[in-house]
Amino acid sequence: MALSLAQVQYIFGRFSFRALSSGLIAPQPAWLARNIVLARAPFPLPTPTGRTETIRCHRLVLQHMLSALGELNHRGLCRLIRSFDGCYVPRHVRWDTNRPLSRHAWGIALDLNAAQFPFGSPRKQDSRLVEVFAKHGFLCGQEDGGLWRNTLDPM
């Protein structure tokens, strides 16, 4: 079950922020310095613009993320990630300032293969990818009535 906003704030921290354009935000620098970390991925991750060898996420999520990626690498399933589309992206839900902050603003959400599995799509990610990330504590929004109530979010 997905965490409520209150649970997210309790576990990962509350922060003030400055609104930027297009739904982006600039979180409080002290919170960023304490919580958002950069780490080397176990293998180069494809991105929409090339490849990245680093991941930026919340410090409490980092080991879970690295463990999931490490297991994919160990099992020869790296190819299931066709595009790493971001984890820490300080913004509002769907880039809309009338909506609450996205879980990406805390660096605790992860988008994979977003072009193939966009928000609202009924398509489903490969079950092996979903299972590996679930084993390491991540939820997938591709099931109806799942993560985001009745909105599918398979990325």
JSON list of N, CA and C in Angstrom, two decimals, residues 1 18 21 34-35 44 52 56 65 70-71 79 103 107 110 113 116-117 121 126 135 139 141 146:
[
{"chain": "A", "resi": 1, "resn": "MET", "atom": "N", "xyz": [0.84, -1.18, 0.00]},
{"chain": "A", "resi": 1, "resn": "MET", "atom": "CA", "xyz": [0.00, 0.00, 0.00]},
{"chain": "A", "resi": 1, "resn": "MET", "atom": "C", "xyz": [0.89, 1.24, 0.00]},
{"chain": "A", "resi": 18, "resn": "ARG", "atom": "N", "xyz": [10.61, 26.60, -2.61]},
{"chain": "A", "resi": 18, "resn": "ARG", "atom": "CA", "xyz": [10.31, 27.76, -3.43]},
{"chain": "A", "resi": 18, "resn": "ARG", "atom": "C", "xyz": [9.76, 27.24, -4.75]},
{"chain": "A", "resi": 21, "resn": "SER", "atom": "N", "xyz": [9.17, 27.47, -12.19]},
{"chain": "A", "resi": 21, "resn": "SER", "atom": "CA", "xyz": [8.25, 27.39, -13.32]},
{"chain": "A", "resi": 21, "resn": "SER", "atom": "C", "xyz": [7.89, 25.95, -13.66]},
{"chain": "A", "resi": 34, "resn": "ARG", "atom": "N", "xyz": [20.97, 17.08, 3.64]},
{"chain": "A", "resi": 34, "resn": "ARG", "atom": "CA", "xyz": [20.83, 15.97, 4.60]},
{"chain": "A", "resi": 34, "resn": "ARG", "atom": "C", "xyz": [20.25, 14.71, 3.97]},
{"chain": "A", "resi": 35, "resn": "ASN", "atom": "N", "xyz": [19.46, 14.85, 2.93]},
{"chain": "A", "resi": 35, "resn": "ASN", "atom": "CA", "xyz": [18.65, 13.72, 2.48]},
{"chain": "A", "resi": 35, "resn": "ASN", "atom": "C", "xyz": [18.84, 13.22, 1.06]},
{"chain": "A", "resi": 44, "resn": "PRO", "atom": "N", "xyz": [25.40, 0.80, -16.18]},
{"chain": "A", "resi": 44, "resn": "PRO", "atom": "CA", "xyz": [24.94, 2.03, -16.85]},
{"chain": "A", "resi": 44, "resn": "PRO", "atom": "C", "xyz": [23.45, 1.92, -17.19]},
{"chain": "A", "resi": 52, "resn": "THR", "atom": "N", "xyz": [23.27, 6.95, -18.00]},
{"chain": "A", "resi": 52, "resn": "THR", "atom": "CA", "xyz": [23.77, 7.52, -16.75]},
{"chain": "A", "resi": 52, "resn": "THR", "atom": "C", "xyz": [24.33, 6.41, -15.90]},
{"chain": "A", "resi": 56, "resn": "ARG", "atom": "N", "xyz": [20.23, 9.68, -8.27]},
{"chain": "A", "resi": 56, "resn": "ARG", "atom": "CA", "xyz": [20.01, 10.66, -7.20]},
{"chain": "A", "resi": 56, "resn": "ARG", "atom": "C", "xyz": [18.67, 10.32, -6.56]},
{"chain": "A", "resi": 65, "resn": "MET", "atom": "N", "xyz": [17.15, 0.79, -3.72]},
{"chain": "A", "resi": 65, "resn": "MET", "atom": "CA", "xyz": [17.30, 1.00, -5.16]},
{"chain": "A", "resi": 65, "resn": "MET", "atom": "C", "xyz": [18.52, 0.25, -5.70]},
{"chain": "A", "resi": 70, "resn": "GLY", "atom": "N", "xyz": [21.01, -4.11, -8.53]},
{"chain": "A", "resi": 70, "resn": "GLY", "atom": "CA", "xyz": [22.04, -5.15, -8.45]},
{"chain": "A", "resi": 70, "resn": "GLY", "atom": "C", "xyz": [21.47, -6.52, -8.75]},
{"chain": "A", "resi": 71, "resn": "GLU", "atom": "N", "xyz": [20.27, -6.79, -8.25]},
{"chain": "A", "resi": 71, "resn": "GLU", "atom": "CA", "xyz": [19.64, -8.08, -8.53]},
{"chain": "A", "resi": 71, "resn": "GLU", "atom": "C", "xyz": [19.30, -8.21, -10.02]},
{"chain": "A", "resi": 79, "resn": "ARG", "atom": "N", "xyz": [18.27, -5.51, -19.33]},
{"chain": "A", "resi": 79, "resn": "ARG", "atom": "CA", "xyz": [17.60, -5.08, -20.57]},
{"chain": "A", "resi": 79, "resn": "ARG", "atom": "C", "xyz": [16.13, -4.71, -20.34]},
{"chain": "A", "resi": 103, "resn": "ARG", "atom": "N", "xyz": [5.87, 12.29, -5.14]},
{"chain": "A", "resi": 103, "resn": "ARG", "atom": "CA", "xyz": [6.83, 11.50, -4.35]},
{"chain": "A", "resi": 103, "resn": "ARG", "atom": "C", "xyz": [8.24, 11.64, -4.92]},
{"chain": "A", "resi": 107, "resn": "GLY", "atom": "N", "xyz": [12.47, 12.13, -3.66]},
{"chain": "A", "resi": 107, "resn": "GLY", "atom": "CA", "xyz": [13.44, 11.17, -4.18]},
{"chain": "A", "resi": 107, "resn": "GLY", "atom": "C", "xyz": [13.11, 9.75, -3.79]},
{"chain": "A", "resi": 110, "resn": "LEU", "atom": "N", "xyz": [10.20, 6.26, -8.55]},
{"chain": "A", "resi": 110, "resn": "LEU", "atom": "CA", "xyz": [11.08, 5.89, -9.64]},
{"chain": "A", "resi": 110, "resn": "LEU", "atom": "C", "xyz": [10.26, 5.67, -10.90]},
{"chain": "A", "resi": 113, "resn": "ASN", "atom": "N", "xyz": [11.00, 3.16, -18.00]},
{"chain": "A", "resi": 113, "resn": "ASN", "atom": "CA", "xyz": [10.35, 2.89, -19.29]},
{"chain": "A", "resi": 113, "resn": "ASN", "atom": "C", "xyz": [9.11, 3.76, -19.50]},
{"chain": "A", "resi": 116, "resn": "GLN", "atom": "N", "xyz": [7.28, 3.86, -22.97]},
{"chain": "A", "resi": 116, "resn": "GLN", "atom": "CA", "xyz": [6.53, 2.65, -23.33]},
{"chain": "A", "resi": 116, "resn": "GLN", "atom": "C", "xyz": [5.33, 2.42, -22.40]},
{"chain": "A", "resi": 117, "resn": "PHE", "atom": "N", "xyz": [5.43, 2.94, -21.16]},
{"chain": "A", "resi": 117, "resn": "PHE", "atom": "CA", "xyz": [4.39, 2.71, -20.15]},
{"chain": "A", "resi": 117, "resn": "PHE", "atom": "C", "xyz": [4.00, 4.04, -19.51]},
{"chain": "A", "resi": 121, "resn": "SER", "atom": "N", "xyz": [-1.65, 4.48, -18.77]},
{"chain": "A", "resi": 121, "resn": "SER", "atom": "CA", "xyz": [-1.63, 3.37, -19.73]},
{"chain": "A", "resi": 121, "resn": "SER", "atom": "C", "xyz": [-2.05, 2.06, -19.07]},
{"chain": "A", "resi": 126, "resn": "ASP", "atom": "N", "xyz": [7.15, -5.72, -17.59]},
{"chain": "A", "resi": 126, "resn": "ASP", "atom": "CA", "xyz": [7.53, -7.12, -17.45]},
{"chain": "A", "resi": 126, "resn": "ASP", "atom": "C", "xyz": [7.43, -7.51, -15.97]},
{"chain": "A", "resi": 135, "resn": "LYS", "atom": "N", "xyz": [10.33, -6.87, -4.33]},
{"chain": "A", "resi": 135, "resn": "LYS", "atom": "CA", "xyz": [11.14, -7.59, -3.33]},
{"chain": "A", "resi": 135, "resn": "LYS", "atom": "C", "xyz": [12.00, -6.62, -2.51]},
{"chain": "A", "resi": 139, "resn": "LEU", "atom": "N", "xyz": [6.65, -0.24, -4.85]},
{"chain": "A", "resi": 139, "resn": "LEU", "atom": "CA", "xyz": [5.33, -0.57, -5.37]},
{"chain": "A", "resi": 139, "resn": "LEU", "atom": "C", "xyz": [5.25, -0.11, -6.82]},
{"chain": "A", "resi": 141, "resn": "GLY", "atom": "N", "xyz": [2.53, 1.09, -9.86]},
{"chain": "A", "resi": 141, "resn": "GLY", "atom": "CA", "xyz": [1.18, 1.61, -10.03]},
{"chain": "A", "resi": 141, "resn": "GLY", "atom": "C", "xyz": [0.44, 1.08, -11.24]},
{"chain": "A", "resi": 146, "resn": "GLY", "atom": "N", "xyz": [-4.58, 0.25, -7.48]},
{"chain": "A", "resi": 146, "resn": "GLY", "atom": "CA", "xyz": [-3.36, 0.06, -6.71]},
{"chain": "A", "resi": 146, "resn": "GLY", "atom": "C", "xyz": [-2.83, 1.35, -6.13]}
]
